[in-house]
Amino acid sequence: MDRFIDTFFNPQQILATWPAILTGAVVTLEIAALVVVTGITAGIGLAVLRWIGGRWIKWPLLVFVDIARAVPPLVLVLLVYFGLPSVGIDIPGFAVIWLVLSAVLTAFVEEIVWAGLISVKKGQREAARSTGLTEIQALLHVVLPQALRLAIPPLTNRTISITKNTALGTVIGVPEIINQATTAVSFSGNATPLMMGAVAYLVLFIPIIGFGRWVEGRFAWRRH
């Protein structure tokens, strides 16, 4: 037991490493917040654009969505970070993680919201139009709110899944939690920093998961 504690919960390592883990937690939280805001906003915007646009918008949009959903985020991160400098575009690691994860979340949100839009009964839109609303007004005031309510459970699940990918920042040197933890492990030869990183992820993401469950319950359709 003493050996286990010394390897994974060494008090000296905890005291020496917690400032770095705290710094990494702040960076992770900043990236996650930016990704959530950007990804959800852009995803809803693209779904609305797909609804009101013609095929000239639909097909380029579907190409982007399918590529962003199909290619692993790690590959996209490496392509953007190491590939773009060869054509004269140099983007900092923090921005690369933000842009790539936002693009991936945007693609998933667009498909989830689109599924919600086409799930709303046609009669709802027709009833809205019969009151004198334009097509866009019927979409924004009647169809889209119902679609978002239907989409909340998959949206929360996908958002949590994507934001945990902030750990990919470690492959390009972004000082998030895992990067700080692995750096400390390489200097100390002790696994305690990794356990601290795991605890930091729990502290950051359990409230987010709890908030997601609250949102799902708050806006769920009632059975009775």
Coordinates of C-alpha atoms in Angstrom, one line a residue:
M1 CA 0.0 0.0 0.0
D2 CA 2.8 2.4 0.8
R3 CA 4.4 1.8 -2.6
F4 CA 1.0 2.5 -4.3
I5 CA 0.6 5.8 -2.4
D6 CA 4.2 6.8 -3.1
T7 CA 3.7 6.1 -6.9
F8 CA 0.3 7.8 -7.4
F9 CA -0.3 10.1 -4.5
N10 CA 3.1 11.2 -3.4
P11 CA 2.6 14.2 -1.0
Q12 CA 5.9 15.9 -2.1
Q13 CA 5.0 15.6 -5.8
I14 CA 1.6 17.0 -5.1
L15 CA 3.1 20.1 -3.4
A16 CA 5.6 20.6 -6.2
T17 CA 3.2 20.1 -9.1
W18 CA -0.1 21.7 -8.1
P19 CA 0.8 25.2 -9.4
A20 CA 1.6 23.8 -12.9
I21 CA -1.6 21.7 -12.8
L22 CA -3.6 24.8 -11.8
T23 CA -2.1 26.7 -14.7
G24 CA -3.0 23.9 -17.1
A25 CA -6.6 23.8 -15.7
V26 CA -7.0 27.5 -16.5
V27 CA -5.8 27.0 -20.1
T28 CA -8.0 23.9 -20.5
L29 CA -11.0 25.9 -19.2
E30 CA -10.3 28.8 -21.5
I31 CA -10.1 26.5 -24.6
A32 CA -13.2 24.5 -23.6
A33 CA -15.3 27.7 -23.1
L34 CA -14.2 29.1 -26.4
V35 CA -14.9 25.9 -28.2
V36 CA -18.4 25.5 -26.7
V37 CA -19.4 29.1 -27.6
T38 CA -18.0 29.0 -31.1
G39 CA -19.0 25.5 -32.0
I40 CA -22.7 25.7 -30.8
T41 CA -23.2 29.2 -32.3
A42 CA -21.7 28.3 -35.7
G43 CA -23.4 24.9 -35.8
I44 CA -26.9 26.4 -35.2
G45 CA -26.1 29.1 -37.8
L46 CA -25.1 26.6 -40.4
A47 CA -28.3 24.5 -39.8
V48 CA -30.4 27.6 -40.3
L49 CA -28.4 28.5 -43.4
R50 CA -29.0 25.0 -44.7
W51 CA -32.7 25.3 -44.1
I52 CA -33.2 28.6 -45.9
G53 CA -30.4 28.2 -48.5
G54 CA -30.5 26.5 -51.8
R55 CA -28.4 23.5 -53.1
W56 CA -25.5 25.8 -53.8
I57 CA -25.2 26.3 -50.0
K58 CA -26.2 22.7 -49.1
W59 CA -23.5 20.8 -50.9
P60 CA -20.4 22.8 -49.8
L61 CA -21.8 22.8 -46.3
L62 CA -22.2 19.0 -46.3
V63 CA -18.7 18.5 -47.6
F64 CA -17.3 20.5 -44.7
V65 CA -19.6 18.7 -42.2
D66 CA -18.7 15.2 -43.4
I67 CA -14.9 15.9 -43.5
A68 CA -14.9 17.5 -40.0
R69 CA -16.9 14.5 -38.6
A70 CA -14.9 11.8 -40.4
V71 CA -11.3 12.9 -39.8
P72 CA -9.9 12.3 -36.3
P73 CA -9.3 15.6 -34.5
L74 CA -5.7 14.7 -33.8
V75 CA -5.0 14.5 -37.6
L76 CA -6.7 17.9 -38.1
V77 CA -4.6 19.4 -35.3
L78 CA -1.3 18.1 -36.8
L79 CA -2.3 19.2 -40.3
V80 CA -3.1 22.7 -39.2
Y81 CA -0.2 23.2 -36.8
F82 CA 2.5 21.6 -38.9
G83 CA 1.1 21.9 -42.4
L84 CA 0.0 25.5 -42.7
P85 CA 3.4 27.0 -41.8
S86 CA 4.7 25.4 -45.0
V87 CA 2.4 27.8 -47.0
G88 CA 3.2 30.8 -44.9
I89 CA 0.4 30.6 -42.4
D90 CA 1.7 30.2 -38.8
I91 CA -1.0 29.8 -36.1
P92 CA -0.2 29.5 -32.3
G93 CA -1.0 26.2 -30.7
F94 CA -3.8 27.6 -28.5
A95 CA -5.6 29.0 -31.5
V96 CA -5.1 25.7 -33.5
I97 CA -6.8 23.6 -30.7
W98 CA -9.6 26.2 -30.5
L99 CA -10.2 26.3 -34.3
V100 CA -10.0 22.6 -34.9
L101 CA -12.2 21.6 -31.9
S102 CA -14.7 24.4 -32.8
A103 CA -14.9 23.1 -36.4
V104 CA -15.5 19.6 -35.3
L105 CA -18.2 20.7 -32.8
T106 CA -19.7 22.9 -35.4
A107 CA -20.1 20.0 -37.8
F108 CA -21.8 17.8 -35.2
V109 CA -24.1 20.6 -33.9
E110 CA -25.2 21.4 -37.4
E111 CA -26.2 17.8 -38.0
I112 CA -28.0 17.5 -34.6
V113 CA -29.9 20.8 -35.1
W114 CA -30.8 19.9 -38.7
A115 CA -32.2 16.5 -37.4
G116 CA -34.3 18.5 -34.9
L117 CA -35.5 20.9 -37.6
I118 CA -36.8 18.1 -39.9
S119 CA -38.3 16.4 -36.9
V120 CA -40.7 19.3 -36.3
K121 CA -44.1 18.5 -37.9
K122 CA -44.7 20.3 -41.1
G123 CA -48.1 21.6 -39.8
Q124 CA -46.2 23.7 -37.2
R125 CA -44.5 25.7 -40.0
E126 CA -47.7 25.9 -42.0
A127 CA -49.6 27.2 -39.1
A128 CA -47.0 29.8 -38.4
R129 CA -47.1 30.9 -42.1
S130 CA -50.9 31.1 -41.9
T131 CA -50.6 33.8 -39.2
G132 CA -48.7 36.0 -41.6
L133 CA -45.2 35.2 -40.6
T134 CA -42.5 35.0 -43.3
E135 CA -40.6 31.8 -43.9
I136 CA -37.6 33.1 -41.9
Q137 CA -39.8 34.4 -39.1
A138 CA -41.6 31.0 -38.9
L139 CA -38.3 29.3 -38.7
L140 CA -36.8 31.5 -36.0
H141 CA -39.9 31.9 -33.8
V142 CA -41.7 28.5 -34.2
V143 CA -39.6 25.7 -35.8
L144 CA -36.1 26.4 -34.5
P145 CA -37.1 26.6 -30.8
Q146 CA -38.8 23.3 -31.0
A147 CA -35.9 21.8 -32.9
L148 CA -33.4 23.0 -30.2
R149 CA -35.5 21.5 -27.5
L150 CA -35.4 18.1 -29.3
A151 CA -31.7 18.5 -29.8
I152 CA -30.6 19.3 -26.3
P153 CA -29.7 15.7 -25.1
P154 CA -27.4 14.9 -28.1
L155 CA -26.0 18.4 -28.0
T156 CA -24.9 18.2 -24.4
N157 CA -23.4 14.7 -24.9
R158 CA -21.4 15.8 -28.0
T159 CA -20.3 19.1 -26.5
I160 CA -18.8 17.3 -23.4
S161 CA -17.2 14.7 -25.7
I162 CA -15.5 17.4 -27.9
T163 CA -14.3 19.6 -25.1
K164 CA -12.5 16.7 -23.4
N165 CA -10.3 16.7 -26.6
T166 CA -8.5 19.8 -25.2
A167 CA -6.0 17.1 -24.1
L168 CA -4.8 17.0 -27.7
G169 CA -3.1 20.3 -27.0
T170 CA -0.3 18.3 -25.5
V171 CA 0.9 17.1 -28.9
I172 CA 1.6 20.7 -30.1
G173 CA 2.9 22.0 -26.7
V174 CA -0.2 23.8 -25.5
P175 CA 0.2 24.0 -21.7
E176 CA -3.1 22.5 -20.8
I177 CA -3.6 19.9 -17.9
I178 CA -2.2 16.8 -19.6
N179 CA 0.8 18.7 -21.0
Q180 CA 1.7 20.0 -17.6
A181 CA 1.2 16.6 -16.0
T182 CA 3.3 14.6 -18.5
T183 CA 6.0 17.2 -18.3
A184 CA 6.1 16.8 -14.5
V185 CA 6.2 13.0 -14.8
S186 CA 9.1 13.2 -17.2
F187 CA 11.1 15.2 -14.7
S188 CA 10.1 13.3 -11.5
G189 CA 9.6 9.7 -12.8
N190 CA 6.5 9.6 -10.6
A191 CA 2.9 9.1 -11.7
T192 CA 1.4 11.4 -9.1
P193 CA 1.1 14.4 -11.6
L194 CA -1.0 12.3 -13.9
M195 CA -3.4 11.4 -11.1
M196 CA -3.5 15.1 -10.3
G197 CA -4.4 15.8 -13.9
A198 CA -7.2 13.2 -13.8
V199 CA -8.6 14.9 -10.6
A200 CA -8.4 18.3 -12.3
Y201 CA -10.4 16.9 -15.3
L202 CA -13.0 15.6 -12.8
V203 CA -13.2 18.9 -11.0
L204 CA -13.6 20.8 -14.3
F205 CA -16.0 18.5 -16.2
I206 CA -18.3 17.0 -13.5
P207 CA -20.0 20.5 -13.0
I208 CA -20.3 20.7 -16.8
I209 CA -21.9 17.3 -17.0
G210 CA -24.2 18.2 -14.1
F211 CA -25.2 21.4 -15.9
G212 CA -25.9 19.4 -19.0
R213 CA -28.2 17.1 -17.1
W214 CA -30.0 20.1 -15.6
V215 CA -30.6 21.6 -19.0
E216 CA -31.9 18.3 -20.4
G217 CA -34.3 17.9 -17.5
R218 CA -35.4 21.6 -17.6
F219 CA -36.3 21.5 -21.3
A220 CA -37.4 17.9 -21.7
W221 CA -40.8 17.1 -23.2
R222 CA -43.1 16.0 -20.4
R223 CA -44.6 12.5 -20.8
H224 CA -47.8 13.6 -19.0

